[in-house]
């Protein structure tokens, strides 16, 4: 049988890119970036810098009084949307046993799974982009100035302004949830274009907030395409472009300095002798990309960022590895893009993110759906923390780093001694809002898989 992909025989693809073979067989694998460069060099690839991140941070600060008043769940934090950083020693022992590690790693969980307002990592980028857009509109209308008290945004005059504008987004679920909840609260007319794999409860929740939900039989890419087309025809509509938005990306990047402050507050050391490994679940790339960028600016070369994807949706790995980025979709090679990790069910990566971070990220790996479910059950059993499947993708990262045979650690001077003093951080990206019945189904499925 002669299969061709983009007019080229599959055999030629496999010869040019050997890693495609196990990737197409859906084998969990890792690929450590041979092009990794010191941060000072890697920063040349990205059209953004520390000033942009600082501005995003300042904008969130301006909005804090408004958010504190509009969302009771962030009143206690003064309107700052931030998550807990927690040590998870019991899960660390479970992992070291499961993956036969010599010793249990020092393991932390960054609980974006429980971020206020929308219960996922999207409460960073998604909400930030809505706020950014609202601010632009209000400033242009002459109804706001930068040193105003932003609680003003809830006043009738501004609400009336926002009501004349629309926001639209294409989403596998969580982005829609964040954008939908935030923009409905500001008074925008909001439409979320949702892919077939989006969970029903996410659609229900959005509709309960007065958001228009349009459903598609196809995947995320199709939902985005349709949404983009519909929005383009309407000048009053702002389309949140998950694949290319630098605004969204910067909203995520603020996490870097925030995490650094949490490390300092908790007395956790990060330096050349105490490296930090961060494992980030990746869908289209904006969330983990923005966070990785922020982490690099905050911790420099002492932080090592690694992206995790489902074996059924390894779009970023494939894009960066081949250098073809958004030109390839995993479906082109017959990979399904169907995964329990709905937050990661993306077949075509963001070329913007892939190119911008091409020398900044240490590596990429894939994880099977079954393993995600087992890890989900193990996390609940050992730590009592309930996460959605996507959020577990970071869990096997330590194992990949410790057993890699590609010379990557040697290249970066990560010897036994510094590895023994390393901290590993799993970025838990979602789960806080999953309804109890749905979580019970996840847990029993995971438990059943563990039984065997
Ligand atoms: C969106 C999402 C991600 C990944 O973010 P991308 O910007 O799509 O790469 C990871 N986990 C969860 C739970 C998500 O919702």
Coordinates of N, CA and C in Angstrom, one line a residue, residues 44-123:
X44 N 16.1 35.3 21.1 CA 16.1 35.9 19.7 C 14.9 35.4 18.9
X45 N 14.4 34.2 19.2 CA 13.3 33.6 18.4 C 12.0 34.2 18.7
X46 N 11.8 34.9 19.7 CA 10.5 35.3 20.2 C 10.3 36.9 20.1
X47 N 9.2 37.3 19.5 CA 9.1 38.8 19.4 C 8.5 39.5 20.6
X48 N 8.7 38.8 21.8 CA 8.2 39.4 23.0 C 9.3 39.4 24.1
X49 N 9.2 40.3 25.1 CA 10.2 40.3 26.1 C 9.7 40.6 27.5
X50 N 10.6 40.8 28.4 CA 10.3 41.0 29.8 C 9.3 42.2 30.0
X51 N 9.5 43.2 29.2 CA 8.7 44.4 29.3 C 7.2 44.0 29.1
X52 N 7.0 43.2 28.0 CA 5.6 42.8 27.7 C 5.0 42.0 28.9
X53 N 5.8 41.2 29.5 CA 5.2 40.4 30.6 C 4.9 41.3 31.8
X54 N 5.8 42.2 32.0 CA 5.6 43.2 33.1 C 4.3 44.0 32.9
X55 N 4.1 44.4 31.6 CA 2.9 45.2 31.3 C 1.6 44.3 31.6
X56 N 1.7 43.1 31.2 CA 0.6 42.2 31.4 C 0.3 42.1 32.9
X57 N 1.4 42.0 33.7 CA 1.3 41.8 35.1 C 0.6 43.1 35.7
X58 N 1.1 44.3 35.2 CA 0.5 45.5 35.7 C -1.0 45.7 35.3
X59 N -1.3 45.2 34.1 CA -2.7 45.2 33.7 C -3.6 44.4 34.7
X60 N -3.1 43.2 35.0 CA -3.9 42.4 35.9 C -4.0 43.1 37.3
X61 N -3.0 43.8 37.7 CA -3.0 44.5 38.9 C -4.1 45.6 38.8
X62 N -4.2 46.3 37.7 CA -5.2 47.4 37.6 C -6.6 46.8 37.6
X63 N -6.8 45.6 37.1 CA -8.1 45.0 37.1 C -8.5 44.3 38.4
X64 N -7.5 44.1 39.3 CA -7.7 43.4 40.5 C -8.9 43.9 41.3
X65 N -9.1 45.2 41.5 CA -10.2 45.7 42.3 C -11.6 45.3 41.7
X66 N -11.6 45.4 40.3 CA -12.8 45.0 39.6 C -13.1 43.5 39.8
X67 N -12.1 42.7 39.6 CA -12.3 41.2 39.7 C -12.7 40.9 41.2
X68 N -12.1 41.5 42.1 CA -12.4 41.2 43.5 C -13.9 41.5 43.8
X69 N -14.4 42.6 43.2 CA -15.8 42.9 43.4 C -16.8 42.1 42.5
X70 N -16.3 41.7 41.3 CA -17.2 41.0 40.4 C -17.2 39.5 40.7
X71 N -16.1 38.9 41.2 CA -16.1 37.5 41.5 C -15.7 37.2 43.0
X72 N -16.7 36.8 43.8 CA -16.5 36.6 45.2 C -15.3 35.7 45.5
X73 N -15.1 34.7 44.6 CA -14.0 33.7 44.8 C -12.6 34.3 44.8
X74 N -12.5 35.5 44.2 CA -11.1 36.1 44.3 C -11.1 37.4 45.2
X75 N -12.1 37.6 46.0 CA -12.2 38.7 46.9 C -11.0 38.6 47.9
X76 N -10.9 37.3 48.4 CA -9.9 37.1 49.5 C -8.4 37.4 49.0
X77 N -8.2 37.2 47.7 CA -6.8 37.4 47.2 C -6.7 38.8 46.6
X78 N -7.7 39.6 46.8 CA -7.7 41.0 46.3 C -7.8 41.1 44.8
X79 N -8.5 40.1 44.2 CA -8.7 40.1 42.8 C -7.6 39.5 42.0
X80 N -6.6 38.9 42.6 CA -5.5 38.3 41.9 C -5.9 36.8 41.8
X81 N -5.9 36.3 40.5 CA -6.2 34.9 40.2 C -4.9 34.1 40.2
X82 N -4.7 33.4 41.3 CA -3.5 32.6 41.4 C -3.8 31.3 42.1
X83 N -2.9 30.3 41.9 CA -3.1 29.0 42.5 C -2.1 28.6 43.5
X84 N -2.4 27.6 44.2 CA -1.5 27.1 45.3 C -0.4 26.2 44.7
X85 N 0.7 26.3 45.3 CA 1.9 25.5 45.0 C 2.0 24.5 46.2
X86 N 1.9 23.2 45.9 CA 1.9 22.2 47.0 C 2.9 21.1 46.8
X87 N 3.6 20.7 47.9 CA 4.4 19.5 47.8 C 3.5 18.3 47.8
X88 N 3.9 17.3 47.0 CA 3.0 16.1 46.9 C 3.9 14.8 47.2
X89 N 4.4 14.7 48.4 CA 5.4 13.6 48.7 C 4.7 12.2 48.5
X90 N 3.5 12.1 48.8 CA 2.8 10.7 48.7 C 2.7 10.3 47.2
X91 N 2.4 11.3 46.4 CA 2.3 10.9 45.0 C 3.7 10.7 44.4
X92 N 4.7 11.4 45.0 CA 6.1 11.2 44.6 C 6.5 9.8 44.8
X93 N 6.1 9.2 46.0 CA 6.5 7.8 46.3 C 5.8 6.9 45.3
X94 N 4.5 7.2 45.1 CA 3.8 6.3 44.2 C 4.4 6.3 42.8
X95 N 4.8 7.5 42.3 CA 5.4 7.6 41.0 C 6.8 6.8 41.0
X96 N 7.6 7.0 42.0 CA 8.9 6.4 42.0 C 8.7 4.9 42.0
X97 N 7.7 4.4 42.6 CA 7.5 2.9 42.6 C 7.0 2.5 41.2
X98 N 6.0 3.3 40.7 CA 5.4 2.9 39.4 C 6.5 2.9 38.3
X99 N 7.4 3.9 38.3 CA 8.3 4.1 37.2 C 9.7 3.6 37.6
X100 N 9.8 2.8 38.8 CA 11.1 2.3 39.3 C 12.2 3.3 39.3
X101 N 11.9 4.5 39.9 CA 13.0 5.5 40.1 C 13.8 5.1 41.3
X102 N 15.0 5.5 41.4 CA 15.9 5.0 42.5 C 15.4 5.7 43.8
X103 N 15.1 7.0 43.7 CA 14.6 7.6 44.9 C 13.4 8.5 44.5
X104 N 12.5 8.8 45.4 CA 11.4 9.6 45.1 C 11.9 11.0 44.9
X105 N 11.4 11.6 43.8 CA 11.9 13.0 43.5 C 11.2 14.0 44.4
X106 N 11.8 15.2 44.6 CA 11.1 16.2 45.3 C 10.1 16.8 44.3
X107 N 8.8 16.6 44.6 CA 7.8 16.8 43.6 C 6.8 17.9 44.1
X108 N 6.5 18.8 43.3 CA 5.5 19.9 43.6 C 4.4 19.8 42.6
X109 N 3.3 20.3 43.0 CA 2.1 20.4 42.1 C 1.7 21.9 42.1
X110 N 1.6 22.4 40.8 CA 1.1 23.8 40.7 C -0.4 23.6 40.3
X111 N -1.2 24.1 41.2 CA -2.6 23.7 41.2 C -3.5 24.7 40.4
X112 N -3.1 24.9 39.1 CA -4.0 25.7 38.2 C -5.3 25.0 38.0
X113 N -5.3 23.7 38.3 CA -6.6 22.9 38.3 C -7.6 23.6 39.2
X114 N -7.2 24.3 40.2 CA -8.1 24.9 41.1 C -8.1 26.4 41.1
X115 N -7.7 27.0 40.0 CA -7.7 28.4 39.8 C -9.1 28.9 40.0
X116 N -9.3 30.0 40.7 CA -10.7 30.5 40.8 C -11.3 31.0 39.5
X117 N -12.5 31.1 39.4 CA -13.4 31.6 38.3 C -13.6 30.5 37.3
X118 N -12.6 29.8 36.8 CA -12.9 28.8 35.8 C -12.2 27.4 36.0
X119 N -11.5 27.2 37.1 CA -11.0 25.9 37.4 C -10.0 25.3 36.4
X120 N -9.3 26.1 35.7 CA -8.2 25.5 34.8 C -7.2 26.6 34.5
X121 N -6.1 26.2 33.9 CA -5.1 27.1 33.5 C -5.6 28.2 32.6
X122 N -6.7 28.0 31.9 CA -7.3 29.0 31.0 C -7.7 30.3 31.8
X123 N -7.9 30.2 33.1 CA -8.2 31.3 33.9 C -7.0 32.3 33.8

